[in-house]
Amino acid sequence: MTDVETLRIRFAYVLITVLWANPVLLALAGNAVGNDNATLLTGCGVALAALSTLVWCLCGTHWLTRQVSSIATIGQVMLLVYAFARHPYQADMHMYFFAMLAVLAGWLDWRIFITAALAIAAHHTVVNIIHPIAVFTNGGDIDRVLLHAAIVTVQAAALGQTVAYLRKALEASEDARQAATAARHTAEQARHEVTVATVQAGIERQTVLHAVADDFERKIAGIARDVILSVQTLRSASQQMTMGATEVAERSGAAYLSSHQTSSSVIAVTQATTELAASIGEIDRQVSETARIVVSTTTKAGNVLETVNHLSRKADDIGNIVGLISTIASQTNLLALNASIEAARFGHSGSGFAVVAQEVKALANQTSQATQEIQSQIEAIRTSSELAIRAIDTMYMTIGSLNEISAAVATVVEQQNAATVGIAHNIEAAAKETILAADNIEAVSRVAAEAGEAASYVAQSADRLAAQSAQLDIEVAQFLGRIRAA
């Protein structure tokens, strides 16, 4: 319901009250001035009031109600003017027309003033001709009729313009109020949508952060744990390599002592050749002793060869583990690069993530450098192992020659006197070969010592890598905690 309709509904009650008050005024005026038609006039006023009330009850504030009630009001004023016929107040009662025209402005309808003005003009003109005393006290006066008509026209025009302007103002105010209400409703809806969008954005941001944290934990943290496990494996391998190198050194020392002992024996045999003619039994004993020492040396050399081969295999295993660590470091470096790209995409909120990614990248580079150093040491071990194997092969050949010489000595004992010079030369050559074997075994011992030192360095590198991996795991956990708490 509009403001105009609301005002018309309220004004209807006022106008109906005025319409029913006018018959009372007619009755009082007719009796006061002694008009013979007072009862008839009062009845006409009641009829006009009843007609207006009936139309109002049936049509509400419809245009028909406004027109009928307006004409009825003007008609009651006409009856009042007639009730004061020949009375000095009759001229004053004409002002009631103007008063009722002003009251009718409450309908907020400029069209009723046209009807009311025409009704007043027609009344004055017709009654002034038919029954002049009902209009003016002094009888008919066309000039006064025209004057009243002009005044009524001016008032009706002024009231009509005022009512039209007032109605437009009310309608504009109502439109503005409706627009304000709609705007307020729109603003409230927009505020609600913004609130919902903000909450939804917060939820989505939290979901994205959790997803990023989970993905980061699956990739980086998992790799860090794999690095820790690989470091543990590397530490165990380095310990085993250290133990193997120690064992090789011990066995090489034993072989070295045996080689020196063989050399001493051969030199003793060389010295005994001058007495070979006097004591064949002494020669037999020396040959047997030489054979026994050769067998022992052969056994120990085989053990040394097996140990060196075991050391070579361990070096290969370490090389494989180092290659695995290098691959993991490369993957860690690639993941750190991806993490840096993701951090850059998140802007300022990803700065902490970028710092961790740089730390991961630095750790990966350190790991790659460490694995390269370890690989170089392993290559050195492999080279030393190959040299040791070749030296032991040479020792095998020398020992084989010694076996042949011992067999020849055993078969030609009867010819010792004739072959003393040849035996001396052969034994001297065997002594030189034995000394060379001792030197080679000493080299094997040095290689074993170097392998032990390399294994110790590998163990130290593994410990540093383990500490860095543990620190990386802690920093990743803290970083994920900050992301999930954001």
Coordinates of C-alpha atoms in Angstrom, one line a residue:
M1 CA 0.0 0.0 0.0
T2 CA 1.3 3.4 -1.0
D3 CA 1.5 6.6 1.1
V4 CA -1.2 8.2 -1.1
E5 CA -3.6 5.4 -0.5
T6 CA -2.8 5.4 3.2
L7 CA -3.5 9.1 3.5
R8 CA -6.8 8.7 1.5
I9 CA -7.9 6.0 3.8
R10 CA -7.3 8.1 6.9
F11 CA -8.9 11.2 5.2
A12 CA -12.0 9.2 4.3
Y13 CA -12.8 8.9 8.0
V14 CA -12.4 12.6 8.5
L15 CA -14.6 13.5 5.5
I16 CA -17.3 11.1 6.5
T17 CA -17.3 12.7 9.9
V18 CA -17.6 16.1 8.3
L19 CA -20.5 14.9 6.1
W20 CA -22.4 13.6 9.1
A21 CA -21.6 16.8 11.1
N22 CA -23.1 19.1 8.4
P23 CA -26.7 17.8 8.8
V24 CA -26.4 18.6 12.5
L25 CA -25.2 22.1 11.6
L26 CA -28.1 22.3 9.1
A27 CA -30.6 21.5 11.8
L28 CA -29.1 24.0 14.2
A29 CA -28.9 26.7 11.6
G30 CA -32.5 26.2 10.3
N31 CA -33.9 26.4 13.8
A32 CA -31.8 29.3 14.7
V33 CA -32.8 31.5 11.8
G34 CA -36.4 30.2 11.7
N35 CA -36.3 28.7 8.3
D36 CA -39.5 26.9 7.4
N37 CA -37.6 24.3 5.4
A38 CA -35.2 23.4 8.1
T39 CA -36.4 19.8 8.4
L40 CA -36.3 19.3 4.6
L41 CA -32.8 20.8 4.5
T42 CA -31.6 18.6 7.3
G43 CA -33.1 15.5 5.6
C44 CA -31.3 16.4 2.3
G45 CA -28.1 16.8 4.2
V46 CA -28.5 13.4 5.9
A47 CA -29.3 11.8 2.4
L48 CA -26.1 13.2 1.0
A49 CA -24.1 12.0 4.0
A50 CA -25.7 8.5 3.7
L51 CA -25.0 8.3 0.0
S52 CA -21.4 9.2 0.4
T53 CA -21.0 6.7 3.3
L54 CA -22.6 3.9 1.2
V55 CA -20.4 4.5 -1.8
W56 CA -17.4 4.6 0.6
C57 CA -18.3 1.3 2.1
L58 CA -18.8 -0.3 -1.3
C59 CA -15.8 1.2 -3.2
G60 CA -13.4 2.3 -0.5
T61 CA -11.3 5.3 -1.6
H62 CA -12.0 4.7 -5.3
W63 CA -12.3 7.6 -7.8
L64 CA -16.1 7.2 -7.6
T65 CA -16.1 7.6 -3.9
R66 CA -13.9 10.7 -4.1
Q67 CA -16.2 12.4 -6.7
V68 CA -19.5 11.5 -4.9
S69 CA -18.2 12.6 -1.5
S70 CA -16.8 15.8 -2.9
I71 CA -20.1 16.8 -4.7
A72 CA -22.0 15.7 -1.5
T73 CA -19.9 18.0 0.6
I74 CA -20.4 21.0 -1.7
G75 CA -24.1 20.1 -1.8
Q76 CA -24.4 20.3 2.0
V77 CA -22.7 23.8 1.9
M78 CA -25.3 24.8 -0.7
L79 CA -28.0 23.7 1.7
L80 CA -26.4 25.7 4.6
V81 CA -26.3 28.8 2.4
Y82 CA -30.0 28.3 1.7
A83 CA -30.7 27.7 5.4
F84 CA -29.4 31.2 6.1
A85 CA -31.7 32.8 3.5
R86 CA -32.5 36.5 4.3
H87 CA -30.1 36.2 7.3
P88 CA -27.1 38.6 7.6
Y89 CA -24.8 35.6 7.8
Q90 CA -25.9 34.2 4.4
A91 CA -23.1 36.0 2.7
D92 CA -20.6 34.8 5.2
M93 CA -21.7 31.2 4.7
H94 CA -20.3 31.5 1.1
M95 CA -16.8 31.2 2.7
Y96 CA -17.8 27.7 3.7
F97 CA -17.4 26.8 0.0
F98 CA -13.8 27.8 0.1
A99 CA -13.3 26.0 3.5
M100 CA -14.8 22.7 2.1
L101 CA -12.7 23.0 -1.1
A102 CA -9.6 23.2 1.1
V103 CA -10.8 20.2 3.1
L104 CA -11.3 18.2 -0.1
A105 CA -7.6 18.5 -0.7
G106 CA -7.2 15.6 1.6
W107 CA -8.3 13.3 -1.2
L108 CA -5.0 14.2 -3.0
D109 CA -6.9 14.2 -6.3
W110 CA -6.8 17.4 -8.4
R111 CA -9.7 16.3 -10.6
I112 CA -12.3 16.7 -7.8
F113 CA -11.6 20.4 -7.8
I114 CA -12.8 20.7 -11.4
T115 CA -16.1 18.9 -10.5
A116 CA -16.5 20.9 -7.3
A117 CA -15.8 24.3 -9.0
L118 CA -18.3 23.4 -11.8
A119 CA -20.9 22.4 -9.2
I120 CA -20.5 25.7 -7.3
A121 CA -20.6 27.8 -10.5
A122 CA -23.7 26.0 -11.8
H123 CA -25.4 26.3 -8.4
H124 CA -24.8 30.1 -8.2
T125 CA -25.8 30.6 -11.8
V126 CA -29.0 28.5 -11.9
V127 CA -30.2 29.3 -8.4
N128 CA -29.5 33.1 -9.0
I129 CA -32.0 32.8 -11.8
I130 CA -34.6 30.5 -10.4
H131 CA -34.5 31.4 -6.7
P132 CA -32.1 34.3 -6.1
I133 CA -32.8 34.6 -2.4
A134 CA -31.3 31.1 -1.9
V135 CA -27.9 32.5 -2.9
F136 CA -27.7 36.1 -2.0
T137 CA -29.5 38.1 0.7
N138 CA -30.2 41.0 -1.6
G139 CA -31.6 38.8 -4.5
G140 CA -30.0 38.1 -7.9
D141 CA -26.7 39.7 -8.7
I142 CA -24.9 38.3 -11.8
D143 CA -21.8 40.3 -11.0
R144 CA -21.4 38.7 -7.7
V145 CA -22.0 35.3 -9.3
L146 CA -19.2 35.9 -11.7
L147 CA -17.0 37.2 -8.9
H148 CA -17.6 34.1 -6.8
A149 CA -17.0 31.9 -9.8
A150 CA -13.7 33.6 -10.5
I151 CA -12.6 33.2 -6.8
V152 CA -13.6 29.6 -6.8
T153 CA -11.8 29.0 -10.0
V154 CA -8.6 30.5 -8.7
Q155 CA -8.8 28.6 -5.4
A156 CA -9.6 25.3 -7.2
A157 CA -6.7 25.9 -9.6
A158 CA -4.3 26.6 -6.7
L159 CA -5.6 23.7 -4.7
G160 CA -5.4 21.4 -7.7
Q161 CA -1.8 22.4 -8.4
T162 CA -0.9 22.0 -4.7
V163 CA -2.5 18.7 -4.5
A164 CA -0.9 17.4 -7.7
Y165 CA 2.5 18.6 -6.4
L166 CA 1.9 17.1 -3.0
R167 CA 0.8 13.8 -4.6
K168 CA 3.9 13.7 -6.8
A169 CA 6.1 14.5 -3.8
L170 CA 4.5 11.7 -1.8
E171 CA 4.9 9.3 -4.7
A172 CA 8.5 10.3 -5.2
S173 CA 9.2 9.9 -1.5
E174 CA 7.6 6.5 -1.6
D175 CA 9.7 5.5 -4.6
A176 CA 12.8 6.8 -2.8
R177 CA 11.9 4.9 0.3
Q178 CA 11.2 1.7 -1.7
A179 CA 14.5 2.3 -3.5
A180 CA 16.2 2.8 -0.2
T181 CA 14.6 -0.3 1.2
A182 CA 15.6 -2.3 -1.9
A183 CA 19.2 -0.8 -1.7
R184 CA 19.3 -1.7 2.0
H185 CA 18.1 -5.2 1.2
T186 CA 20.6 -5.5 -1.6
A187 CA 23.4 -4.2 0.7
E188 CA 22.4 -6.7 3.4
Q189 CA 22.4 -9.4 0.9
A190 CA 25.7 -8.3 -0.5
R191 CA 27.1 -8.1 3.0
H192 CA 25.8 -11.6 3.7
E193 CA 27.3 -12.8 0.4
V194 CA 30.6 -11.2 1.3
T195 CA 30.6 -12.8 4.7
V196 CA 29.8 -16.2 3.2
A197 CA 32.5 -15.7 0.5
T198 CA 35.0 -14.6 3.2
V199 CA 34.3 -17.7 5.3
Q200 CA 34.3 -19.9 2.2
A201 CA 37.6 -18.4 1.1
G202 CA 39.1 -19.0 4.5
I203 CA 37.9 -22.6 4.4
E204 CA 39.3 -23.0 0.9
R205 CA 42.6 -21.4 1.9
Q206 CA 42.9 -23.7 4.9
T207 CA 42.1 -26.7 2.7
V208 CA 44.7 -25.6 0.1
L209 CA 47.3 -25.1 2.8
H210 CA 46.6 -28.5 4.3
A211 CA 46.8 -30.1 0.8
V212 CA 50.1 -28.3 0.2
A213 CA 51.4 -29.4 3.6
D214 CA 50.3 -33.0 3.0
D215 CA 51.9 -33.1 -0.5
F216 CA 55.1 -31.5 0.8
E217 CA 55.2 -34.0 3.6
R218 CA 54.7 -36.9 1.2
K219 CA 57.5 -35.7 -1.1
I220 CA 60.2 -33.9 0.9
A221 CA 59.7 -35.6 4.3
G222 CA 59.6 -39.0 2.7
I223 CA 62.8 -38.4 0.8
A224 CA 64.4 -37.1 4.0
R225 CA 63.5 -40.3 5.8
D226 CA 64.8 -42.4 2.8
V227 CA 68.1 -40.4 3.0
I228 CA 68.3 -41.2 6.7
L229 CA 67.8 -44.9 6.0
S230 CA 70.3 -44.8 3.2
V231 CA 72.8 -43.1 5.5
Q232 CA 72.3 -45.8 8.1
T233 CA 73.0 -48.4 5.4
L234 CA 76.1 -46.4 4.3
R235 CA 77.3 -46.3 7.9
S236 CA 77.0 -50.0 8.3
A237 CA 78.8 -50.6 5.0
S238 CA 81.6 -48.3 6.0
Q239 CA 81.9 -50.1 9.3
Q240 CA 82.1 -53.4 7.5
M241 CA 84.7 -51.9 5.1
T242 CA 86.7 -50.7 8.0
M243 CA 86.6 -54.1 9.6
G244 CA 87.6 -55.7 6.3
A245 CA 90.5 -53.3 5.8
T246 CA 91.7 -54.0 9.3
E247 CA 91.6 -57.7 8.7
V248 CA 93.4 -57.3 5.4
A249 CA 96.1 -55.3 7.2
E250 CA 96.5 -58.0 9.8
R251 CA 96.7 -60.8 7.2
S252 CA 99.1 -58.8 5.1
G253 CA 101.3 -58.3 8.1
A254 CA 101.3 -62.0 8.7
A255 CA 102.1 -62.7 5.1
Y256 CA 104.9 -60.1 5.2
L257 CA 106.5 -61.9 8.2
S258 CA 106.1 -65.2 6.4
S259 CA 107.8 -63.7 3.3
H260 CA 110.7 -62.5 5.4
Q261 CA 111.0 -65.8 7.0
T262 CA 111.0 -67.5 3.6
S263 CA 113.7 -65.1 2.5
S264 CA 115.8 -66.0 5.5
S265 CA 115.3 -69.7 4.8
V266 CA 116.3 -69.3 1.2
I267 CA 119.4 -67.4 2.2
A268 CA 120.2 -70.2 4.7
V269 CA 119.8 -72.7 1.9
T270 CA 122.2 -70.6 -0.2
Q271 CA 124.7 -70.6 2.6
A272 CA 124.2 -74.4 3.0
T273 CA 125.1 -75.1 -0.6
T274 CA 128.7 -74.8 0.3
E275 CA 128.2 -77.7 2.7
L276 CA 125.9 -79.7 0.4
A277 CA 128.6 -82.2 -0.3
A278 CA 129.1 -82.9 3.4
S279 CA 125.5 -83.3 4.5
I280 CA 122.7 -84.4 2.1
G281 CA 120.4 -84.8 5.1
E282 CA 120.8 -81.2 6.0
I283 CA 119.8 -80.4 2.4
D284 CA 116.7 -82.7 2.6
R285 CA 115.7 -80.9 5.8
Q286 CA 116.1 -77.5 4.3
V287 CA 114.1 -78.5 1.3
S288 CA 111.3 -79.9 3.4
E289 CA 111.3 -76.8 5.5
T290 CA 111.1 -74.7 2.3
A291 CA 108.2 -76.7 1.0
R292 CA 106.3 -76.3 4.2
I293 CA 106.9 -72.5 4.3
V294 CA 105.8 -72.3 0.6
V295 CA 102.6 -74.1 1.4
S296 CA 101.9 -71.9 4.3
T297 CA 102.7 -68.8 2.2
T298 CA 100.4 -70.0 -0.6
T299 CA 97.6 -70.5 1.9
K300 CA 98.1 -67.1 3.4
A301 CA 98.4 -65.5 0.0
G302 CA 95.1 -67.1 -1.0
N303 CA 93.5 -65.6 2.1
V304 CA 94.9 -62.2 1.3
L305 CA 93.6 -62.5 -2.2
E306 CA 90.1 -63.5 -0.9
T307 CA 90.2 -60.5 1.5
V308 CA 91.2 -58.1 -1.2
N309 CA 88.4 -59.4 -3.5
H310 CA 86.0 -59.0 -0.6
L311 CA 87.3 -55.5 -0.1
S312 CA 86.8 -54.8 -3.8
R313 CA 83.2 -56.1 -3.6
K314 CA 82.6 -54.0 -0.6
A315 CA 83.9 -51.0 -2.5
D316 CA 81.4 -51.8 -5.3
D317 CA 78.6 -52.0 -2.8
I318 CA 79.6 -48.7 -1.4
G319 CA 79.8 -47.2 -4.9
N320 CA 76.2 -48.4 -5.5
I321 CA 75.0 -46.9 -2.2
V322 CA 76.8 -43.7 -3.0
G323 CA 75.1 -43.7 -6.4
L324 CA 71.7 -44.2 -4.7
I325 CA 72.5 -41.2 -2.4
S326 CA 73.5 -39.1 -5.4
T327 CA 70.2 -40.0 -7.1
I328 CA 68.3 -39.1 -3.9
A329 CA 70.2 -35.8 -3.7
S330 CA 69.3 -35.0 -7.3
Q331 CA 65.6 -35.8 -6.6
T332 CA 65.8 -33.7 -3.5
N333 CA 67.3 -30.8 -5.5
L334 CA 64.6 -31.1 -8.1
L335 CA 61.9 -31.2 -5.4
A336 CA 63.5 -28.2 -3.8
L337 CA 63.3 -26.4 -7.2
N338 CA 59.6 -27.3 -7.5
A339 CA 59.0 -26.2 -3.9
S340 CA 60.7 -22.8 -4.7
I341 CA 58.4 -22.4 -7.7
E342 CA 55.3 -23.2 -5.6
A343 CA 56.5 -20.8 -2.9
A344 CA 56.9 -18.1 -5.6
R345 CA 53.4 -18.7 -6.8
F346 CA 52.0 -18.2 -3.3
G347 CA 53.7 -14.9 -3.0
H348 CA 54.4 -13.5 0.4
S349 CA 52.5 -16.3 2.2
G350 CA 55.0 -18.8 0.7
S351 CA 58.2 -17.0 1.9
G352 CA 58.8 -19.4 4.8
F353 CA 58.2 -22.3 2.4
A354 CA 60.9 -20.8 0.0
V355 CA 63.4 -20.6 2.8
V356 CA 62.9 -24.2 3.7
A357 CA 63.2 -25.1 -0.1
Q358 CA 66.5 -23.3 -0.3
E359 CA 67.8 -25.1 2.8
V360 CA 66.7 -28.4 1.2
K361 CA 68.5 -27.5 -2.0
A362 CA 71.7 -26.5 -0.1
L363 CA 71.5 -29.8 1.7
A364 CA 71.1 -31.7 -1.6
N365 CA 74.1 -29.9 -3.0
Q366 CA 76.2 -30.8 0.0
T367 CA 75.1 -34.4 -0.3
S368 CA 76.0 -34.5 -4.0
Q369 CA 79.5 -33.1 -3.1
A370 CA 79.9 -35.7 -0.3
T371 CA 78.9 -38.5 -2.6
Q372 CA 81.4 -37.4 -5.3
E373 CA 84.2 -37.3 -2.7
I374 CA 83.1 -40.8 -1.5
Q375 CA 83.1 -42.0 -5.1
S376 CA 86.6 -40.7 -5.6
Q377 CA 87.8 -42.6 -2.5
I378 CA 86.0 -45.8 -3.6
E379 CA 87.7 -45.5 -7.0
A380 CA 91.1 -45.2 -5.2
I381 CA 90.2 -48.3 -3.2
R382 CA 89.3 -50.2 -6.4
T383 CA 92.6 -49.2 -8.0
S384 CA 94.6 -50.2 -4.9
S385 CA 92.6 -53.5 -4.8
E386 CA 93.5 -54.3 -8.4
L387 CA 97.2 -53.5 -7.7
A388 CA 97.1 -55.8 -4.7
I389 CA 95.5 -58.6 -6.7
R390 CA 98.2 -58.3 -9.4
A391 CA 100.9 -58.3 -6.7
I392 CA 99.4 -61.5 -5.1
D393 CA 99.3 -63.1 -8.5
T394 CA 102.9 -62.3 -9.0
M395 CA 103.6 -63.8 -5.5
Y396 CA 101.7 -66.9 -6.6
M397 CA 103.9 -67.2 -9.7
T398 CA 107.0 -66.8 -7.5
I399 CA 105.8 -69.4 -5.0
G400 CA 105.0 -71.7 -7.9
S401 CA 108.6 -71.3 -9.1
L402 CA 109.8 -72.0 -5.6
N403 CA 107.7 -75.2 -5.6
E404 CA 109.3 -76.3 -8.8
I405 CA 112.7 -75.5 -7.4
S406 CA 112.0 -77.5 -4.3
A407 CA 110.8 -80.5 -6.4
A408 CA 114.0 -80.2 -8.5
V409 CA 116.0 -80.2 -5.4
A410 CA 114.2 -83.3 -4.1
T411 CA 114.8 -85.2 -7.4
V412 CA 118.4 -84.3 -7.8
V413 CA 119.7 -84.9 -4.3
E414 CA 122.0 -87.5 -5.7
Q415 CA 123.5 -84.9 -8.0
Q416 CA 124.0 -82.3 -5.3
N417 CA 127.7 -82.1 -5.8
A418 CA 127.5 -81.5 -9.5
A419 CA 124.5 -79.1 -9.3
T420 CA 125.6 -77.0 -6.3
V421 CA 126.3 -74.0 -8.4
G422 CA 123.0 -74.2 -10.2
I423 CA 121.1 -74.6 -7.0
A424 CA 122.8 -71.6 -5.5
H425 CA 121.7 -69.5 -8.4
N426 CA 118.2 -70.8 -8.3
I427 CA 117.9 -70.3 -4.6
E428 CA 119.3 -66.8 -4.9
A429 CA 116.6 -66.0 -7.5
A430 CA 114.0 -67.5 -5.2
A431 CA 115.3 -65.2 -2.4
K432 CA 114.9 -62.1 -4.7
E433 CA 111.4 -63.2 -5.7
T434 CA 110.5 -63.8 -2.0
I435 CA 111.8 -60.3 -1.1
L436 CA 109.7 -58.8 -4.0
A437 CA 106.6 -60.7 -2.7
A438 CA 107.3 -59.3 0.8
D439 CA 107.4 -55.8 -0.7
N440 CA 104.1 -56.4 -2.6
I441 CA 102.5 -57.7 0.5
E442 CA 103.6 -54.6 2.3
A443 CA 102.0 -52.6 -0.4
V444 CA 98.8 -54.5 0.1
S445 CA 99.0 -53.7 3.8
R446 CA 99.3 -50.0 3.0
V447 CA 96.4 -50.2 0.6
A448 CA 94.4 -51.9 3.4
A449 CA 95.3 -49.1 5.7
E450 CA 94.2 -46.5 3.2
A451 CA 91.0 -48.4 2.7
G452 CA 90.4 -48.2 6.4
E453 CA 91.0 -44.5 6.4
A454 CA 88.6 -44.1 3.5
A455 CA 86.0 -46.2 5.3
S456 CA 86.4 -43.9 8.3
Y457 CA 85.9 -40.9 6.1
V458 CA 82.8 -42.5 4.6
A459 CA 81.5 -43.1 8.1
Q460 CA 82.2 -39.5 9.1
S461 CA 80.4 -38.3 6.0
A462 CA 77.5 -40.6 6.7
D463 CA 77.3 -39.2 10.3
R464 CA 77.3 -35.6 9.0
L465 CA 74.7 -36.5 6.3
A466 CA 72.6 -38.3 9.0
A467 CA 72.7 -35.2 11.2
Q468 CA 71.7 -32.9 8.3
S469 CA 68.9 -35.2 7.3
A470 CA 67.6 -35.3 10.9
Q471 CA 67.8 -31.4 11.0
L472 CA 65.9 -31.3 7.6
D473 CA 63.3 -33.7 9.0
I474 CA 62.8 -31.4 12.0
E475 CA 62.6 -28.2 9.9
V476 CA 60.1 -29.9 7.5
A477 CA 58.0 -30.9 10.5
Q478 CA 58.1 -27.3 11.9
F479 CA 57.3 -25.8 8.4
L480 CA 54.3 -28.2 8.0
G481 CA 53.1 -27.2 11.5
R482 CA 53.2 -23.5 10.6
I483 CA 51.3 -24.1 7.3
R484 CA 48.6 -26.1 9.0
A485 CA 48.3 -23.5 11.8
A486 CA 48.0 -20.6 9.3

